[in-house]
Short mmCIF file of C-alpha atoms in Angstrom, two decimals:
data_model
loop_
_atom_site.label_atom_id
_atom_site.label_comp_id
_atom_site.label_asym_id
_atom_site.label_seq_id
_atom_site.Cartn_x
_atom_site.Cartn_y
_atom_site.Cartn_z
CA LEU A 5 46.64 35.89 36.74
CA ASN A 6 48.60 33.11 34.40
CA LYS A 7 51.14 34.42 32.51
CA MET A 8 50.41 32.26 29.39
CA ALA A 9 46.58 33.03 29.70
CA VAL A 10 46.97 36.34 29.56
CA HIS A 11 49.79 36.26 26.98
CA MET A 12 47.00 33.95 24.86
CA PHE A 13 44.52 36.23 25.48
CA ILE A 14 46.49 39.29 23.83
CA PHE A 15 47.81 37.29 21.13
CA TYR A 16 44.34 35.65 20.55
CA TRP A 17 42.46 39.28 20.28
CA GLY A 18 45.02 40.54 17.71
CA MET A 19 44.30 37.62 15.62
CA LEU A 20 40.81 38.41 15.38
CA SER A 21 41.31 41.73 13.42
CA SER A 22 41.48 39.48 10.27
CA ILE A 23 37.16 39.21 10.44
CA THR A 24 36.83 42.44 12.48
CA PRO A 25 36.12 45.59 10.35
CA PRO A 26 37.56 48.13 9.52
CA VAL A 27 40.72 45.53 9.15
CA ALA A 28 39.16 42.38 8.35
CA ILE A 29 41.87 41.36 5.65
CA ALA A 30 40.61 38.01 5.58
CA SER A 31 36.65 39.17 5.14
CA PHE A 32 37.51 41.79 2.75
CA ALA A 33 39.78 38.87 0.71
CA ALA A 34 36.72 36.85 0.70
CA ALA A 35 34.30 39.66 -0.54
CA GLY A 36 37.09 40.46 -3.49
CA ILE A 37 36.37 36.54 -4.89
CA ALA A 38 32.86 36.62 -4.06
CA GLY A 39 31.97 39.69 -5.46
CA ALA A 40 30.07 41.12 -2.55
CA PRO A 41 30.19 44.24 -0.60
CA ALA A 42 33.83 44.42 1.05
CA MET A 43 31.91 45.91 4.75
CA ARG A 44 28.76 44.15 4.67
CA THR A 45 30.92 41.08 4.12
CA GLY A 46 33.05 42.16 6.81
CA TRP A 47 29.92 42.87 9.44
CA GLU A 48 28.79 39.36 8.80
CA SER A 49 31.84 37.58 9.35
CA MET A 50 32.05 39.03 12.32
CA TRP A 51 28.52 38.19 13.19
CA VAL A 52 28.89 34.81 12.21
CA GLY A 53 32.22 34.51 14.01
CA SER A 54 31.07 36.11 17.43
CA ILE A 55 31.57 33.12 19.33
CA ILE A 56 35.41 33.09 18.98
CA TYR A 57 35.18 36.71 20.61
CA PHE A 58 34.33 34.77 23.91
CA LEU A 59 36.64 31.88 23.84
CA PRO A 60 40.02 34.38 24.98
CA PHE A 61 38.39 35.03 28.16
CA PHE A 62 37.85 31.49 29.02
CA PHE A 63 41.73 31.18 29.01
CA VAL A 64 42.03 33.79 31.48
CA LEU A 65 39.37 32.17 33.69
CA ASN A 66 40.94 29.12 34.10
CA PRO A 67 44.34 28.47 32.96
CA ALA A 68 43.78 24.59 32.16
CA MET A 69 42.31 25.74 29.14
CA VAL A 70 45.96 26.74 27.88
CA LEU A 71 47.64 23.75 29.67
CA GLN A 72 48.84 25.82 32.34
CA GLY A 73 48.19 24.46 36.25
CA GLY A 74 45.40 21.61 35.88
CA ALA A 75 45.25 17.94 35.24
CA TYR A 76 45.01 16.58 31.66
CA GLY A 77 41.61 15.31 32.87
CA GLU A 78 40.60 18.68 33.84
CA THR A 79 41.36 20.37 30.50
CA ALA A 80 39.66 17.54 28.70
CA LEU A 81 36.47 18.34 30.59
CA LEU A 82 37.03 22.33 29.97
CA PHE A 83 37.48 21.33 26.31
CA VAL A 84 34.65 19.11 26.15
CA THR A 85 31.99 21.97 27.84
CA ALA A 86 33.29 24.64 26.16
CA ALA A 87 32.77 22.52 22.64
CA ALA A 88 29.34 21.91 23.76
CA GLY A 89 28.47 25.45 24.95
CA THR A 90 30.09 26.79 21.54
CA LEU A 91 27.48 24.57 19.84
CA PHE A 92 24.56 26.33 21.77
CA ILE A 93 26.00 29.76 21.48
CA CYS A 94 25.96 29.29 17.85
CA GLY A 95 22.81 28.17 17.19
CA GLY A 96 21.07 30.56 19.04
CA ILE A 97 23.36 33.44 17.31
CA GLN A 98 22.20 31.82 13.96
CA GLY A 99 18.90 30.24 14.41
CA TYR A 100 19.22 27.00 13.65
CA GLN A 101 20.25 24.49 16.30
CA ALA A 102 22.28 21.14 15.52
CA PHE A 103 19.74 18.04 16.54
CA VAL A 104 16.57 20.82 16.64
CA GLY A 105 16.29 22.15 13.34
CA ASP A 106 15.28 25.72 12.13
CA LEU A 107 14.54 27.77 15.14
CA ARG A 108 11.91 30.04 12.69
CA GLY A 109 9.81 26.90 13.01
CA ALA A 110 9.33 27.85 16.48
CA GLY A 111 6.93 30.84 15.66
CA ALA A 112 6.52 33.71 18.43
CA LEU A 113 9.40 32.25 20.90
CA GLU A 114 11.63 31.95 18.30
CA TRP A 115 13.82 34.83 19.93
CA PRO A 116 13.22 34.04 23.42
CA LEU A 117 14.61 30.57 22.68
CA ARG A 118 17.60 32.01 20.81
CA VAL A 119 18.40 34.30 24.08
CA LEU A 120 18.29 31.11 25.89
CA LEU A 121 20.58 29.23 23.95
CA VAL A 122 22.93 31.91 23.73
CA ILE A 123 23.01 32.61 28.07
CA GLY A 124 22.78 28.51 28.56
CA GLY A 125 25.34 27.88 25.84
CA PHE A 126 27.74 30.67 27.58
CA VAL A 127 27.31 29.20 31.08
CA VAL A 128 27.88 25.60 30.26
CA ALA A 129 30.89 26.96 28.19
CA THR A 130 32.34 28.99 30.83
CA PRO A 131 35.11 27.45 32.72
CA GLY A 132 34.61 26.50 36.33
CA GLY A 133 37.65 26.03 39.39
CA GLY A 134 40.45 28.93 38.42
CA ILE A 135 39.82 32.12 39.45
CA ASN A 136 36.09 31.42 39.16
CA PRO A 137 34.27 30.89 42.13
CA LEU A 138 32.13 28.38 40.97
CA SER A 139 33.39 24.31 40.38
CA GLN A 140 32.70 22.87 36.53
CA PHE A 141 29.74 20.60 38.17
CA GLN A 142 28.15 23.64 39.37
CA ILE A 143 28.36 26.15 36.35
CA THR A 144 27.54 22.89 33.77
CA SER A 145 24.83 22.43 36.43
CA LEU A 146 23.27 25.85 35.86
CA GLY A 147 23.86 25.77 32.15
CA LEU A 148 21.88 22.40 31.50
CA ALA A 149 18.94 23.95 33.64
CA ILE A 150 18.65 26.26 31.23
CA LEU A 151 19.42 24.35 27.90
CA VAL A 152 17.14 21.36 28.74
CA PRO A 153 13.85 23.13 28.90
CA THR A 154 14.91 25.45 26.30
CA VAL A 155 15.68 22.70 23.94
CA ALA A 156 12.55 20.68 24.95
CA VAL A 157 10.38 23.71 24.09
CA ALA A 158 12.06 24.32 20.71
CA LEU A 159 11.43 20.32 19.53
CA LEU A 160 8.06 20.89 20.99
CA ARG A 161 7.24 24.14 18.89
CA ARG A 162 9.24 22.97 15.75
CA ARG A 163 6.85 19.69 15.87
CA ARG A 164 3.45 22.01 16.36
CA GLN A 165 4.61 23.92 13.33
CA THR A 166 5.58 21.67 10.79
CA PRO A 167 3.19 20.78 7.91
CA ALA A 168 1.47 17.79 7.25
CA THR A 169 2.85 15.75 4.53
CA GLY A 170 2.45 16.65 1.39
CA GLN A 171 2.26 20.09 2.25
CA LEU A 172 4.29 23.04 0.65
CA ARG A 173 6.09 25.42 3.30
CA GLY A 174 6.25 28.89 2.56
CA PRO A 175 9.61 30.87 3.20
#
């Protein structure tokens, strides 16, 4: 394994203690300011920030993510795919996908769609090459094969569930 990638992995995980209970110093400070329960805020911050727990693994899978051993073009491509995958992972975790909207409008398919968004996003964000036997093209194609139908179904379901103009929608 690349030494720089391994060192960044360890350093990154050390910094995650700021939102991970029971330490969660940043979350506890925010809870004090907001007047909210400290542990509940810590757990919520960990849930909202759960995507950042995956990122250090990407450093190790392909050291080009930390500018080690790869061309700048490869690094730029890895960052773009990681950002796109992160967008879908966060959409699945939070239940609100950018360019689609609130996934609660998908009705009974909300949770399957959310799970597929997380899986597809994770596949797209995973860097190819490095110690990974698949190329970046193969991984991105697999992720898109999961995400494109998932987003299409989410859009269709949301359109069907959208109330007609002038009608009020309940919570």
